[in-house]
Amino acid sequence: MYETIKYEVKDGIGYITISRPKAMNAINNQVLDELYDVCTKIEKDDEVRVVILTGEGKAFVAGADIAEMNSLDSIGGRNMIAKGHRVMNYIESIEKPFIAAVNGFALGGGCELSMACDFRIASEKAKFGQPEVGLGIIPGFGGTIRLARLVGKGMANYLLMTADMIDSAEAYRIGLVEKVVAPEELIATCEGIAQKIIKNAPIAVGVAKTALNKAFDIDIHTASVLEVEAFTSTFGSQDKTEGMTAFLEKRKPEFKNR
Ligand code: CO8
């Protein structure tokens, strides 16, 4: 059983809720351990087609736990950051979509956790920022890596250097989130998106995620070679035969994840 996160599976969706509401869901070592563990379950579980990641109460995640960080020496800090990177990279490497349902504060490590997800849907109440330099540190869970890839180098530098907290409208404007909805519609909106994804071929969705993530980090020629390989792996699937046959027979496909 988990103590800092909640996890359930319903209708093909895995729901992860970071649950330390008294500390604004701040990420400590235990949260990272539990997130890693739940990812191992999600990766193996064919029932889970899409993951929705959110926070309990007023915050998504208000950053790494400042009280815990304050008690760590540099080796402890390094170990925690290395663990954080393993978790964020693991989320990115699982061939299933992770949707960040950003319900409130997504600061520091919280903003970084949302950026490790495949896309972000935000409540009108959400707030984003990388306040680390105000604490004498820099982002440590991928903020110097993923933020510039999403919003561009200038805006990423602006956010990292000013430590400004921005609202969801501004996050949408700069491309940090894909949609902004009323707070009471947040989970239903994410579920609607998840159900759209679930209708598609699971292998194709997963391979598309991996191909896109890999292509983002490499040159266009190497990415082309990888896309050919990735495409071919979907072309040989039974789901490809089913998808195309169903189209030609004017019926809905029944994908089998094979
Ligand atoms: N860590 C620990 N506790 C926190 C955190 C946090 N990040 N954020 C909030 N809390 C706690 C508060 O201490 C408070 O506890 P208590 O009730 O016991 O006093 C409780 O949550 C409620 O918080 P507030 O009273 O401050 O609530 P407000 O609504 O007034 O403000 C804010 C909410 C704006 C979210 C405010 O709490 C805040 O600014 N929090 C800190 C945000 C921050 O600086 N986050 C970045 C942390 S650094 C980071 O994430 C680095 C990532 C790299 C990891 C490196 C690992 C070594």
PDB file of C-alpha atoms in Angstrom, residues 1-10 13-22 24-28 30-32 34-36 38-39 42 50-62 91 98-104 113 117 186-187 190-191:
ATOM      1  CA  MET A   1       0.000   0.000   0.000  1.00  0.00           C
ATOM      2  CA  TYR A   2       1.113   3.503  -0.715  1.00  0.00           C
ATOM      3  CA  GLU A   3       1.205   6.320   1.838  1.00  0.00           C
ATOM      4  CA  THR A   4       1.956   9.367  -0.290  1.00  0.00           C
ATOM      5  CA  ILE A   5       0.095   8.556  -3.471  1.00  0.00           C
ATOM      6  CA  LYS A   6      -3.264   7.029  -4.338  1.00  0.00           C
ATOM      7  CA  TYR A   7      -3.693   4.691  -7.243  1.00  0.00           C
ATOM      8  CA  GLU A   8      -6.707   3.094  -8.882  1.00  0.00           C
ATOM      9  CA  VAL A   9      -7.631   1.696 -12.270  1.00  0.00           C
ATOM     10  CA  LYS A  10     -11.028   2.257 -13.889  1.00  0.00           C
ATOM     11  CA  ILE A  13      -7.386   4.606 -16.992  1.00  0.00           C
ATOM     12  CA  GLY A  14      -4.794   4.482 -14.223  1.00  0.00           C
ATOM     13  CA  TYR A  15      -5.341   7.345 -11.795  1.00  0.00           C
ATOM     14  CA  ILE A  16      -2.325   8.486  -9.789  1.00  0.00           C
ATOM     15  CA  THR A  17      -3.017  11.154  -7.178  1.00  0.00           C
ATOM     16  CA  ILE A  18      -0.119  12.649  -5.256  1.00  0.00           C
ATOM     17  CA  SER A  19      -1.496  12.792  -1.758  1.00  0.00           C
ATOM     18  CA  ARG A  20       0.323  14.840   0.865  1.00  0.00           C
ATOM     19  CA  PRO A  21      -2.230  17.647   1.018  1.00  0.00           C
ATOM     20  CA  LYS A  22      -0.887  19.099   4.293  1.00  0.00           C
ATOM     21  CA  MET A  24       0.864  20.803  -0.775  1.00  0.00           C
ATOM     22  CA  ASN A  25       1.786  17.342  -2.154  1.00  0.00           C
ATOM     23  CA  ALA A  26       5.488  18.216  -1.975  1.00  0.00           C
ATOM     24  CA  ILE A  27       7.697  15.493  -3.415  1.00  0.00           C
ATOM     25  CA  ASN A  28       9.920  13.757  -0.874  1.00  0.00           C
ATOM     26  CA  GLN A  30       8.968   8.437  -0.394  1.00  0.00           C
ATOM     27  CA  VAL A  31       6.824  10.037  -3.107  1.00  0.00           C
ATOM     28  CA  LEU A  32       9.564   9.292  -5.622  1.00  0.00           C
ATOM     29  CA  GLU A  34       6.099   5.179  -4.627  1.00  0.00           C
ATOM     30  CA  LEU A  35       5.803   6.848  -8.026  1.00  0.00           C
ATOM     31  CA  TYR A  36       8.529   4.584  -9.364  1.00  0.00           C
ATOM     32  CA  VAL A  38       3.400   2.450  -9.380  1.00  0.00           C
ATOM     33  CA  CYS A  39       5.052   2.984 -12.779  1.00  0.00           C
ATOM     34  CA  ILE A  42       1.388   0.495 -14.918  1.00  0.00           C
ATOM     35  CA  VAL A  50      -3.733   5.844 -20.236  1.00  0.00           C
ATOM     36  CA  VAL A  51      -2.620   7.422 -16.971  1.00  0.00           C
ATOM     37  CA  ILE A  52      -4.048  10.576 -15.407  1.00  0.00           C
ATOM     38  CA  LEU A  53      -1.715  12.124 -12.848  1.00  0.00           C
ATOM     39  CA  THR A  54      -3.063  14.758 -10.472  1.00  0.00           C
ATOM     40  CA  GLY A  55      -2.699  16.118  -6.949  1.00  0.00           C
ATOM     41  CA  GLU A  56      -5.020  16.017  -3.963  1.00  0.00           C
ATOM     42  CA  GLY A  57      -6.584  19.255  -2.733  1.00  0.00           C
ATOM     43  CA  LYS A  58      -5.308  22.707  -3.532  1.00  0.00           C
ATOM     44  CA  ALA A  59      -2.013  21.769  -5.171  1.00  0.00           C
ATOM     45  CA  PHE A  60      -0.826  19.582  -8.014  1.00  0.00           C
ATOM     46  CA  VAL A  61       2.643  19.434  -6.454  1.00  0.00           C
ATOM     47  CA  ALA A  62       4.228  22.517  -4.827  1.00  0.00           C
ATOM     48  CA  ILE A  91       7.302   8.108 -16.985  1.00  0.00           C
ATOM     49  CA  PHE A  98       0.527  10.093 -19.124  1.00  0.00           C
ATOM     50  CA  ILE A  99      -1.769  13.118 -18.868  1.00  0.00           C
ATOM     51  CA  ALA A 100      -0.952  15.672 -16.170  1.00  0.00           C
ATOM     52  CA  ALA A 101      -4.237  17.000 -14.756  1.00  0.00           C
ATOM     53  CA  VAL A 102      -2.843  20.124 -13.143  1.00  0.00           C
ATOM     54  CA  ASN A 103      -5.378  21.087 -10.505  1.00  0.00           C
ATOM     55  CA  GLY A 104      -3.397  23.724  -8.592  1.00  0.00           C
ATOM     56  CA  LEU A 113       6.668  16.262 -12.922  1.00  0.00           C
ATOM     57  CA  CYS A 117       3.984  13.696 -18.651  1.00  0.00           C
ATOM     58  CA  LEU A 186     -10.597  19.014 -15.110  1.00  0.00           C
ATOM     59  CA  ILE A 187     -10.810  15.283 -14.500  1.00  0.00           C
ATOM     60  CA  CYS A 190      -8.831  14.371 -19.045  1.00  0.00           C
ATOM     61  CA  GLU A 191     -11.053  11.289 -19.024  1.00  0.00           C
TER      62      GLU A 191
END
